[in-house]
PDB file of C-alpha atoms in Angstrom:
ATOM      1  CA  MET A   1      80.029  53.647 -72.381  1.00 60.00           C
ATOM      2  CA  ASP A   2      79.445  49.952 -72.532  1.00 88.00           C
ATOM      3  CA  GLU A   3      83.438  48.646 -73.053  1.00 92.00           C
ATOM      4  CA  VAL A   4      85.328  49.097 -69.826  1.00 95.00           C
ATOM      5  CA  ILE A   5      88.781  47.696 -71.266  1.00 96.00           C
ATOM      6  CA  GLN A   6      88.810  47.039 -75.025  1.00 97.00           C
ATOM      7  CA  LEU A   7      92.496  45.484 -75.855  1.00 98.00           C
ATOM      8  CA  GLU A   8      92.338  45.192 -80.084  1.00 97.00           C
ATOM      9  CA  ASN A   9      95.273  43.324 -82.413  1.00 98.00           C
ATOM     10  CA  VAL A  10      97.247  43.702 -78.769  1.00 98.00           C
ATOM     11  CA  TRP A  11     101.001  42.426 -79.630  1.00 98.00           C
ATOM     12  CA  VAL A  12     103.630  42.729 -76.790  1.00 97.00           C
ATOM     13  CA  ARG A  13     107.354  41.379 -77.051  1.00 95.00           C
ATOM     14  CA  TYR A  14     110.052  41.782 -74.947  1.00 94.00           C
ATOM     15  CA  ASP A  15     112.699  42.615 -76.610  1.00 92.00           C
ATOM     16  CA  SER A  16     112.701  39.959 -79.685  1.00 92.00           C
ATOM     17  CA  GLN A  17     110.495  37.399 -77.945  1.00 93.00           C
ATOM     18  CA  ILE A  18     106.802  38.221 -78.285  1.00 94.00           C
ATOM     19  CA  VAL A  19     104.813  37.230 -75.701  1.00 95.00           C
ATOM     20  CA  LEU A  20     101.552  38.500 -76.395  1.00 96.00           C
ATOM     21  CA  GLU A  21      99.938  37.946 -80.042  1.00 96.00           C
ATOM     22  CA  ASP A  22      96.763  39.610 -81.565  1.00 97.00           C
ATOM     23  CA  VAL A  23      95.155  40.017 -79.147  1.00 97.00           C
ATOM     24  CA  ASN A  24      91.064  40.781 -78.788  1.00 97.00           C
ATOM     25  CA  LEU A  25      89.307  41.630 -75.312  1.00 97.00           C
ATOM     26  CA  SER A  26      86.046  43.435 -74.490  1.00 96.00           C
ATOM     27  CA  VAL A  27      85.017  43.944 -71.433  1.00 95.00           C
ATOM     28  CA  LYS A  28      81.880  45.751 -70.590  1.00 95.00           C
ATOM     29  CA  ARG A  29      80.384  47.300 -67.373  1.00 92.00           C
ATOM     30  CA  GLY A  30      79.228  44.372 -65.254  1.00 90.00           C
ATOM     31  CA  ASP A  31      81.398  41.824 -67.069  1.00 91.00           C
ATOM     32  CA  PHE A  32      83.696  39.030 -64.478  1.00 88.00           C
ATOM     33  CA  LEU A  33      86.182  38.092 -65.974  1.00 87.00           C
ATOM     34  CA  GLY A  34      88.732  35.996 -64.877  1.00 88.00           C
ATOM     35  CA  ILE A  35      92.284  35.206 -66.296  1.00 89.00           C
ATOM     36  CA  ILE A  36      94.231  31.904 -66.229  1.00 90.00           C
ATOM     37  CA  GLY A  37      96.575  30.215 -67.688  1.00 90.00           C
ATOM     38  CA  PRO A  38     100.538  28.539 -67.395  1.00 92.00           C
ATOM     39  CA  ASN A  39     103.225  30.339 -66.254  1.00 89.00           C
ATOM     40  CA  GLY A  40     104.531  31.965 -68.607  1.00 89.00           C
ATOM     41  CA  GLY A  41     101.428  32.470 -70.114  1.00 91.00           C
ATOM     42  CA  GLY A  42     101.533  36.542 -70.323  1.00 93.00           C
ATOM     43  CA  LYS A  43      98.328  37.059 -67.556  1.00 93.00           C
ATOM     44  CA  THR A  44     100.412  39.037 -65.937  1.00 91.00           C
ATOM     45  CA  THR A  45     101.730  41.228 -69.226  1.00 94.00           C
ATOM     46  CA  LEU A  46      98.413  41.677 -70.081  1.00 95.00           C
ATOM     47  CA  LEU A  47      97.353  42.986 -66.886  1.00 93.00           C
ATOM     48  CA  LYS A  48     100.134  45.907 -67.137  1.00 93.00           C
ATOM     49  CA  VAL A  49      98.817  46.188 -71.021  1.00 96.00           C
ATOM     50  CA  ILE A  50      95.462  47.664 -68.969  1.00 95.00           C
ATOM     51  CA  LEU A  51      97.173  49.216 -66.365  1.00 93.00           C
ATOM     52  CA  GLY A  52      99.406  50.987 -69.319  1.00 94.00           C
ATOM     53  CA  LEU A  53     103.205  49.508 -67.410  1.00 92.00           C
ATOM     54  CA  VAL A  54     103.800  47.974 -70.652  1.00 94.00           C
ATOM     55  CA  LYS A  55     103.041  49.460 -73.909  1.00 95.00           C
ATOM     56  CA  PRO A  56     101.768  46.686 -76.817  1.00 97.00           C
ATOM     57  CA  PHE A  57     104.461  47.608 -80.053  1.00 95.00           C
ATOM     58  CA  ARG A  58     101.118  46.925 -81.919  1.00 96.00           C
ATOM     59  CA  GLY A  59      97.186  47.621 -81.448  1.00 97.00           C
ATOM     60  CA  ARG A  60      95.716  49.118 -79.476  1.00 97.00           C
ATOM     61  CA  VAL A  61      94.386  49.799 -75.659  1.00 97.00           C
ATOM     62  CA  LYS A  62      91.480  52.322 -74.569  1.00 97.00           C
ATOM     63  CA  VAL A  63      90.474  51.525 -70.314  1.00 96.00           C
ATOM     64  CA  LEU A  64      87.045  53.517 -69.995  1.00 95.00           C
ATOM     65  CA  GLY A  65      86.854  55.437 -73.286  1.00 94.00           C
ATOM     66  CA  GLY A  66      90.904  56.749 -72.883  1.00 95.00           C
ATOM     67  CA  SER A  67      94.122  55.932 -72.661  1.00 95.00           C
ATOM     68  CA  PRO A  68      95.544  52.994 -69.593  1.00 94.00           C
ATOM     69  CA  GLU A  69      97.884  55.824 -68.127  1.00 93.00           C
ATOM     70  CA  ASP A  70      94.588  58.016 -68.107  1.00 93.00           C
ATOM     71  CA  ASN A  71      92.441  56.233 -66.357  1.00 92.00           C
ATOM     72  CA  ARG A  72      94.553  53.296 -64.575  1.00 87.00           C
ATOM     73  CA  ARG A  73      93.796  55.565 -61.618  1.00 88.00           C
ATOM     74  CA  PHE A  74      89.695  53.969 -61.645  1.00 88.00           C
ATOM     75  CA  VAL A  75      91.130  50.598 -62.345  1.00 86.00           C
ATOM     76  CA  GLY A  76      91.397  48.458 -59.040  1.00 81.00           C
ATOM     77  CA  TYR A  77      94.733  46.009 -58.942  1.00 77.00           C
ATOM     78  CA  VAL A  78      96.222  43.483 -56.184  1.00 74.00           C
ATOM     79  CA  PRO A  79      99.755  41.772 -57.791  1.00 70.00           C
ATOM     80  CA  GLN A  80     100.179  38.345 -57.041  1.00 69.00           C
ATOM     81  CA  THR A  81     103.008  37.688 -54.530  1.00 65.00           C
ATOM     82  CA  SER A  82     104.728  34.776 -52.572  1.00 61.00           C
ATOM     83  CA  GLN A  83     106.293  36.802 -49.906  1.00 69.00           C
ATOM     84  CA  PHE A  84     106.361  40.093 -47.979  1.00 68.00           C
ATOM     85  CA  ASP A  85     108.075  41.043 -44.499  1.00 73.00           C
ATOM     86  CA  ARG A  86     105.661  40.942 -42.061  1.00 74.00           C
ATOM     87  CA  GLU A  87     107.390  42.906 -39.308  1.00 76.00           C
ATOM     88  CA  PHE A  88     106.947  46.175 -41.952  1.00 76.00           C
ATOM     89  CA  PRO A  89     105.984  48.749 -39.697  1.00 80.00           C
ATOM     90  CA  ALA A  90     102.681  49.460 -41.470  1.00 81.00           C
ATOM     91  CA  THR A  91      99.199  49.005 -40.162  1.00 83.00           C
ATOM     92  CA  VAL A  92      96.011  48.658 -42.079  1.00 85.00           C
ATOM     93  CA  MET A  93      94.459  52.190 -41.133  1.00 87.00           C
ATOM     94  CA  ASP A  94      97.549  53.253 -42.601  1.00 86.00           C
ATOM     95  CA  VAL A  95      97.430  51.309 -45.270  1.00 83.00           C
ATOM     96  CA  VAL A  96      94.014  52.245 -46.125  1.00 86.00           C
ATOM     97  CA  LEU A  97      95.311  55.684 -45.267  1.00 86.00           C
ATOM     98  CA  MET A  98      97.492  55.266 -48.386  1.00 85.00           C
ATOM     99  CA  GLY A  99      94.674  55.802 -50.712  1.00 82.00           C
ATOM    100  CA  ARG A 100      93.691  58.750 -49.821  1.00 81.00           C
ATOM    101  CA  LEU A 101      96.996  60.481 -50.741  1.00 78.00           C
ATOM    102  CA  GLY A 102      96.334  63.654 -52.748  1.00 73.00           C
ATOM    103  CA  ARG A 103      93.113  63.998 -51.943  1.00 68.00           C
ATOM    104  CA  ARG A 104      90.911  65.968 -49.396  1.00 63.00           C
TER     105      ARG A 104
END
């Protein structure tokens, strides 16, 4: 399997507003990819499509040869955030151990 992410003719809309139009993307094993663009340009929507959190109304998405929903557990994603609660009662160890939930 050479391609780890593949989008073919992907279209996404929110209500009647088209936010991604005829997107084609191929990411191969070992590639480095930067997604840049203006605010409102569809970068976050593109990532959500790859993770299977947003469904395209047209086109095809494959992650590691299968559906995004089946394989998103193999994808690392750190969303951008501008605010967080510094008083949140969690240590670094707590957060690391959360990644082990459901595994032995």
